[in-house]
Short mmCIF file of C-alpha atoms in Angstrom, two decimals:
data_model
loop_
_atom_site.label_atom_id
_atom_site.label_comp_id
_atom_site.label_asym_id
_atom_site.label_seq_id
_atom_site.Cartn_x
_atom_site.Cartn_y
_atom_site.Cartn_z
CA MET A 175 21.76 51.92 4.68
CA ARG A 176 23.29 49.79 2.56
CA ARG A 177 19.28 48.38 0.89
CA THR A 178 19.62 52.62 0.56
CA ALA A 179 22.43 52.05 -1.46
CA VAL A 180 21.56 49.86 -3.76
CA LEU A 181 18.17 50.81 -4.12
CA GLY A 182 19.48 54.20 -5.54
CA LEU A 183 22.29 52.97 -7.52
CA ALA A 184 19.85 50.32 -9.27
CA SER A 185 17.53 53.67 -10.44
CA GLY A 186 20.31 55.55 -10.98
CA ILE A 187 21.64 53.09 -13.49
CA LEU A 188 17.51 53.22 -15.12
CA LEU A 189 17.84 56.82 -14.98
CA HIS A 190 21.29 57.15 -16.67
CA ALA A 191 20.40 53.95 -19.15
CA ALA A 192 17.50 56.08 -20.42
CA CYS A 193 19.64 59.09 -21.57
CA ALA A 194 22.36 56.73 -23.20
CA GLY A 195 23.36 56.70 -26.75
CA LYS A 196 22.02 60.83 -26.87
CA ALA A 197 22.11 63.26 -29.45
CA ILE A 198 25.78 65.15 -29.25
CA ARG A 199 24.95 68.53 -30.29
CA PRO A 200 28.66 70.42 -31.50
CA ALA A 201 28.58 73.71 -30.22
CA VAL A 202 27.22 76.52 -32.96
CA PRO A 203 28.23 78.53 -33.57
CA PRO A 204 31.51 77.64 -32.45
CA PRO A 205 32.99 79.35 -29.22
CA THR A 206 35.01 82.05 -29.86
CA PRO A 207 38.23 82.71 -27.86
CA GLU A 208 37.21 84.02 -24.81
CA GLU A 209 34.39 82.06 -24.06
CA MET A 210 36.57 78.91 -24.71
CA ALA A 211 38.37 80.25 -21.20
CA GLN A 212 36.22 80.23 -19.30
CA PHE A 213 36.56 75.96 -19.99
CA TRP A 214 39.81 75.74 -20.55
CA VAL A 215 43.14 78.17 -21.21
CA GLU A 216 46.70 76.77 -22.18
CA PRO A 217 48.55 76.79 -19.28
CA ALA A 218 51.68 78.88 -19.63
CA ASP A 219 52.61 77.92 -16.35
CA LEU A 220 52.40 74.44 -16.49
CA SER A 221 55.57 73.46 -15.95
CA SER A 222 55.54 75.18 -12.72
CA ARG A 223 51.90 74.53 -11.37
CA ASP A 224 52.81 73.69 -8.02
CA LEU A 225 50.85 70.12 -8.17
CA PHE A 226 51.11 70.01 -4.09
CA TRP A 227 48.58 72.42 -3.54
CA GLY A 228 46.49 72.72 -5.92
CA PRO A 229 45.10 75.33 -7.54
CA GLY A 230 43.20 76.77 -4.22
CA GLY A 231 47.44 76.97 -3.46
CA ARG A 232 48.14 77.12 0.62
CA GLU A 233 45.90 79.76 1.25
CA HIS A 234 43.06 77.80 1.16
CA ALA A 235 43.89 74.36 2.01
CA PRO A 236 41.90 73.55 5.66
CA ARG A 237 43.90 74.68 9.21
CA PRO A 238 45.67 71.45 10.83
CA ASP A 239 43.53 72.12 14.33
CA GLU A 240 40.22 73.26 12.46
CA ARG A 241 37.19 72.78 14.60
CA TRP A 242 34.82 71.05 11.92
CA GLU A 243 30.63 71.72 12.57
CA PHE A 244 28.30 68.84 10.98
CA LEU A 245 26.06 70.93 8.76
CA GLU A 246 23.56 68.00 6.94
CA ARG A 247 25.27 64.78 5.42
CA ASP A 248 25.47 65.00 1.50
CA ASN A 249 23.13 61.99 0.04
CA LYS A 250 23.83 62.23 -2.90
CA THR A 251 27.48 60.69 -2.43
CA TRP A 252 26.14 57.87 -0.08
CA GLY A 253 26.10 55.24 -1.89
CA PHE A 254 29.50 55.11 -2.44
CA SER A 255 30.90 57.40 -1.22
CA PRO A 256 30.30 59.09 2.19
CA GLY A 257 29.46 62.91 2.73
CA PHE A 258 28.92 65.57 4.84
CA ASP A 259 28.64 69.35 4.86
CA VAL A 260 30.68 71.12 7.40
CA LYS A 261 31.92 74.48 8.33
CA ASP A 262 35.21 76.00 9.94
CA SER A 263 35.62 78.74 12.25
CA ARG A 264 35.81 81.28 9.80
CA GLY A 265 32.50 80.21 8.68
CA ILE A 266 33.38 78.91 4.94
CA THR A 267 31.46 76.02 4.25
CA TRP A 268 33.41 72.44 3.20
CA SER A 269 32.53 69.81 0.42
CA VAL A 270 34.19 66.46 2.85
CA LYS A 271 34.34 62.88 0.30
CA GLN A 272 35.34 59.79 2.06
CA GLY A 273 36.33 56.59 0.91
CA PRO A 274 38.59 55.86 -2.04
CA GLU A 275 37.98 58.95 -4.10
CA ALA A 276 39.61 60.88 -1.44
CA GLN A 277 42.60 60.18 -2.89
CA SER A 278 41.71 60.15 -6.75
CA GLU A 279 40.19 62.75 -6.74
CA ILE A 280 42.87 65.42 -5.11
CA VAL A 281 45.64 64.10 -7.76
CA ALA A 282 42.98 63.74 -11.14
CA SER A 283 41.27 66.98 -10.49
CA ARG A 284 45.70 68.17 -10.31
CA LEU A 285 46.62 66.77 -13.75
CA LEU A 286 42.91 68.69 -15.01
CA TRP A 287 44.04 71.22 -13.57
CA ALA A 288 48.12 71.03 -14.53
CA ILE A 289 47.11 71.20 -18.54
CA GLY A 290 44.48 74.17 -18.13
CA TYR A 291 41.13 72.93 -16.98
CA HIS A 292 39.67 74.87 -13.80
CA GLN A 293 39.42 73.04 -11.03
CA PRO A 294 37.85 74.04 -7.54
CA ALA A 295 40.49 73.31 -4.44
CA THR A 296 40.34 70.33 -3.09
CA TYR A 297 42.66 68.83 -0.14
CA TYR A 298 43.34 65.98 1.71
CA VAL A 299 43.21 65.79 5.34
CA ARG A 300 43.80 62.31 6.90
CA GLN A 301 43.05 63.04 10.99
CA TRP A 302 39.68 65.71 11.93
CA THR A 303 36.88 65.37 14.03
CA MET A 304 33.37 66.74 13.47
CA HIS A 305 31.49 68.45 16.15
CA GLY A 306 27.56 68.27 16.59
CA GLU A 307 24.67 67.04 17.64
CA ARG A 308 24.96 64.30 14.02
CA TRP A 309 27.47 62.38 13.73
CA ALA A 310 30.19 63.51 15.63
CA GLY A 311 33.75 62.40 16.62
CA PRO A 312 36.79 61.60 14.74
CA LYS A 313 36.55 60.41 11.02
CA ASP A 314 38.44 58.68 8.82
CA ALA A 315 40.23 60.75 5.79
CA ALA A 316 38.57 62.82 3.58
CA ARG A 317 38.73 64.74 0.73
CA PHE A 318 37.78 68.88 1.76
CA ARG A 319 36.77 70.67 -0.79
CA PRO A 320 35.69 74.82 0.23
CA ASN A 321 32.97 76.13 -1.08
CA LEU A 322 35.02 80.35 -1.11
CA PRO A 323 32.94 83.45 -0.65
CA TRP A 324 34.07 84.04 -4.55
CA MET A 325 32.92 80.32 -5.79
CA ASP A 326 28.99 80.84 -7.25
CA ARG A 327 27.69 77.80 -8.31
CA LYS A 328 25.13 78.27 -10.75
CA GLY A 329 23.74 74.32 -11.87
CA GLY A 330 25.59 71.57 -13.90
CA TRP A 331 26.37 71.63 -17.76
CA SER A 332 25.87 68.49 -20.41
CA TRP A 333 29.01 66.43 -22.35
CA HIS A 334 26.68 66.16 -25.38
CA ASP A 335 24.85 69.47 -25.39
CA GLY A 336 27.30 72.46 -23.77
CA PRO A 337 28.89 75.18 -25.15
CA PHE A 338 32.19 73.26 -25.52
CA THR A 339 30.77 70.23 -27.12
CA GLY A 340 32.57 69.19 -30.24
CA THR A 341 35.27 71.58 -29.89
CA GLN A 342 39.53 70.53 -29.44
CA PRO A 343 39.07 70.61 -25.23
CA TRP A 344 35.77 69.25 -25.08
CA ARG A 345 37.30 65.83 -27.18
CA GLY A 346 40.51 66.15 -25.14
CA ALA A 347 38.82 66.27 -22.32
CA LEU A 348 37.63 62.82 -22.86
CA VAL A 349 39.88 61.57 -23.34
CA MET A 350 41.36 62.59 -20.19
CA MET A 351 38.38 60.40 -19.05
CA ALA A 352 38.85 57.83 -20.54
CA LEU A 353 42.98 58.06 -19.63
CA LEU A 354 42.00 57.75 -16.17
CA GLY A 355 38.99 55.66 -16.39
CA ASN A 356 36.50 58.31 -14.54
CA SER A 357 33.11 57.18 -16.75
CA ASP A 358 30.63 58.86 -14.22
CA LEU A 359 30.13 61.44 -16.71
CA LYS A 360 26.62 62.96 -15.35
CA PRO A 361 25.89 65.85 -16.18
CA SER A 362 25.24 66.13 -12.09
CA GLN A 363 29.18 65.60 -11.76
CA ASN A 364 30.02 69.14 -14.17
CA THR A 365 29.71 73.16 -12.54
CA ILE A 366 29.40 76.32 -14.08
CA TYR A 367 30.45 78.65 -10.89
CA GLU A 368 30.61 82.82 -11.86
CA LEU A 369 33.32 84.58 -10.24
CA ASP A 370 33.70 87.91 -8.36
CA ARG A 371 36.26 88.77 -10.71
CA PRO A 372 37.75 86.68 -13.80
CA ARG A 373 40.68 84.59 -12.66
CA GLU A 374 42.66 81.99 -15.11
CA GLY A 375 41.08 84.14 -17.76
CA ALA A 376 37.54 84.18 -17.06
CA ARG A 377 34.55 84.97 -15.05
CA ARG A 378 32.67 81.88 -15.39
CA TRP A 379 34.52 78.19 -15.17
CA TYR A 380 32.59 75.31 -16.80
CA VAL A 381 34.35 72.57 -14.07
CA MET A 382 34.47 68.89 -14.74
CA ARG A 383 33.91 68.29 -11.01
CA ASP A 384 33.87 64.96 -8.74
CA VAL A 385 36.36 63.01 -10.87
CA GLY A 386 37.15 61.03 -8.64
CA GLN A 387 36.42 57.90 -10.09
CA ALA A 388 39.87 56.75 -11.32
CA PHE A 389 42.85 55.43 -11.48
CA GLY A 390 41.38 52.01 -11.32
CA GLU A 391 38.97 50.90 -13.99
CA SER A 392 36.00 52.37 -16.03
CA GLY A 393 33.01 50.70 -15.87
CA MET A 394 29.41 51.29 -15.67
CA ILE A 395 28.27 49.03 -12.01
CA TRP A 396 30.70 50.45 -8.81
CA PRO A 397 33.97 50.15 -11.15
CA LYS A 398 37.11 49.66 -8.73
CA ARG A 399 38.66 53.34 -8.19
CA ASN A 400 42.26 54.12 -6.56
CA ASP A 401 42.92 50.73 -7.32
CA ILE A 402 46.25 49.70 -8.31
CA ASP A 403 46.18 46.61 -9.18
CA ALA A 404 42.86 47.65 -11.08
CA TRP A 405 44.97 50.21 -12.47
CA GLU A 406 48.24 48.49 -13.61
CA LYS A 407 45.84 45.78 -15.53
CA GLU A 408 42.96 48.29 -16.92
CA PRO A 409 43.86 49.03 -21.16
CA PHE A 410 43.58 52.67 -22.33
CA LEU A 411 43.63 52.11 -26.64
CA GLU A 412 42.30 49.12 -28.05
CA GLY A 413 43.63 50.81 -31.57
CA LEU A 414 41.67 52.37 -34.39
CA ARG A 415 38.25 52.01 -36.04
CA GLU A 416 38.78 51.36 -40.41
CA ASP A 417 36.93 54.83 -40.58
CA GLY A 418 40.69 55.76 -38.31
CA THR A 419 38.83 56.53 -34.97
CA VAL A 420 39.42 55.45 -32.15
CA ARG A 421 38.61 52.73 -29.97
CA PHE A 422 38.94 52.92 -26.75
CA ASN A 423 38.35 50.40 -23.69
CA TYR A 424 35.56 52.33 -22.36
CA SER A 425 33.44 50.12 -20.41
CA GLY A 426 30.07 52.99 -18.98
CA LEU A 427 28.18 55.12 -20.14
CA TRP A 428 27.41 57.67 -23.04
CA LYS A 429 29.70 56.03 -24.89
CA GLU A 430 28.88 57.77 -27.91
CA LEU A 431 31.30 60.41 -26.46
CA PHE A 432 34.36 58.93 -27.93
CA ARG A 433 32.59 56.86 -30.88
CA ASN A 434 34.96 59.93 -32.98
CA LEU A 435 37.31 60.78 -31.27
CA ARG A 436 40.68 60.89 -33.50
CA PRO A 437 43.55 60.01 -32.73
CA ASP A 438 44.79 63.99 -33.24
CA ASP A 439 41.91 64.35 -30.12
CA VAL A 440 44.75 61.81 -28.81
CA ARG A 441 47.53 63.34 -29.32
CA TRP A 442 46.59 66.50 -27.64
CA ALA A 443 45.87 65.68 -24.36
CA ALA A 444 49.12 63.29 -24.25
CA GLU A 445 51.56 66.20 -25.49
CA ARG A 446 50.34 68.74 -22.19
CA LEU A 447 50.70 65.44 -19.66
CA ALA A 448 53.68 65.03 -20.47
CA ARG A 449 54.77 68.10 -19.84
CA ILE A 450 54.22 68.11 -16.27
CA SER A 451 57.84 66.96 -14.44
CA ASP A 452 59.29 64.01 -12.35
CA ARG A 453 58.24 65.98 -9.93
CA GLN A 454 54.86 67.23 -10.36
CA LEU A 455 53.14 64.43 -10.83
CA GLU A 456 55.10 62.95 -7.10
CA ASP A 457 54.03 66.40 -5.73
CA ALA A 458 50.40 66.03 -6.84
CA PHE A 459 50.60 62.01 -5.21
CA ARG A 460 52.05 63.04 -1.94
CA ALA A 461 49.01 65.84 -1.48
CA ALA A 462 46.60 63.24 -1.73
CA GLU A 463 49.66 61.38 1.11
CA TYR A 464 50.14 58.29 -0.75
CA GLU A 465 52.79 56.11 -0.02
CA PRO A 466 56.03 56.97 -2.22
CA GLU A 467 55.77 53.63 -3.13
CA LEU A 468 52.35 53.40 -4.04
CA ALA A 469 52.47 56.50 -5.71
CA GLN A 470 55.72 55.40 -8.14
CA ARG A 471 53.48 52.38 -9.35
CA PHE A 472 50.15 54.39 -10.18
CA ILE A 473 52.81 57.26 -11.94
CA ARG A 474 55.11 54.09 -14.04
CA ARG A 475 51.46 53.49 -15.26
CA LEU A 476 50.50 56.80 -16.39
CA LYS A 477 53.20 57.09 -17.57
CA GLU A 478 52.80 54.29 -19.68
CA LYS A 479 49.49 55.78 -21.07
CA ILE A 480 51.21 58.77 -22.12
CA ALA A 481 53.61 57.47 -24.12
CA GLU A 482 50.92 55.03 -26.16
CA GLY A 483 49.43 58.63 -26.42
CA LEU A 484 52.20 60.04 -28.07
CA ALA A 485 52.94 57.04 -30.50
CA LEU A 486 49.15 56.86 -31.61
CA LYS A 487 49.46 56.79 -35.53
CA GLY A 488 46.73 57.60 -37.80
#
């Protein structure tokens, strides 16, 4: 299994390297406000958003005594994060991810949702048992994401030439990726959903999904994630270039995406993050069952990065 994961990683790096340096094609014409709502909506209720239950709310949370039936192993995540597809007693299928990203994805997703980006429901389950002919037995803690019947997945989208490329929310989203340390920006990480009716301002959602490579360090080959020591040491901003653009501490692929971001873009994201209360931040980490002292260390560094973004001049 280890050899397979390494070979998969190597081939993935070669593929991504071949795509690095792609041209960025801003959306023409720019999206209308109605179209922009498919990606981002200014949250009028930011201060009251429940970051413990998150975008799915209590309604869609897994039942404590649920019986999980094995469907298949998720080979897409197996190189770093073991994953499965399972089914609950109601017939709903779930994507399950184990490993260090299980916690960090919960928090990163809630922060994105808090400031207006659409996100799927995600929950952290510490103790669970899988049933079936294969892989049965007690399992480690995991991120559970339901495939809700009113959300129909319609493929992925690209940062380089998507319908929102070049817009302010697109630039703010990239700032968020740099701040969180997420350098896994390949198109397959992004998802388009068709909904049964308009929700959060739109019937179609363009989602940054699988954002678990966070709260550690950016990088190309298995960077640390959900690692408090790396997170506390990892810088966010490295200053400004002579042309006034921001130099981020970003060491992943597709650096060209960050090349023309400006101080206003950083402040745009930081100002919205700064509106999240301490209680909401604590709830987000509590949702992923971080120990309180560890959560406070993550929150302290997060607030330092937000303050750094607010103070950026240019």
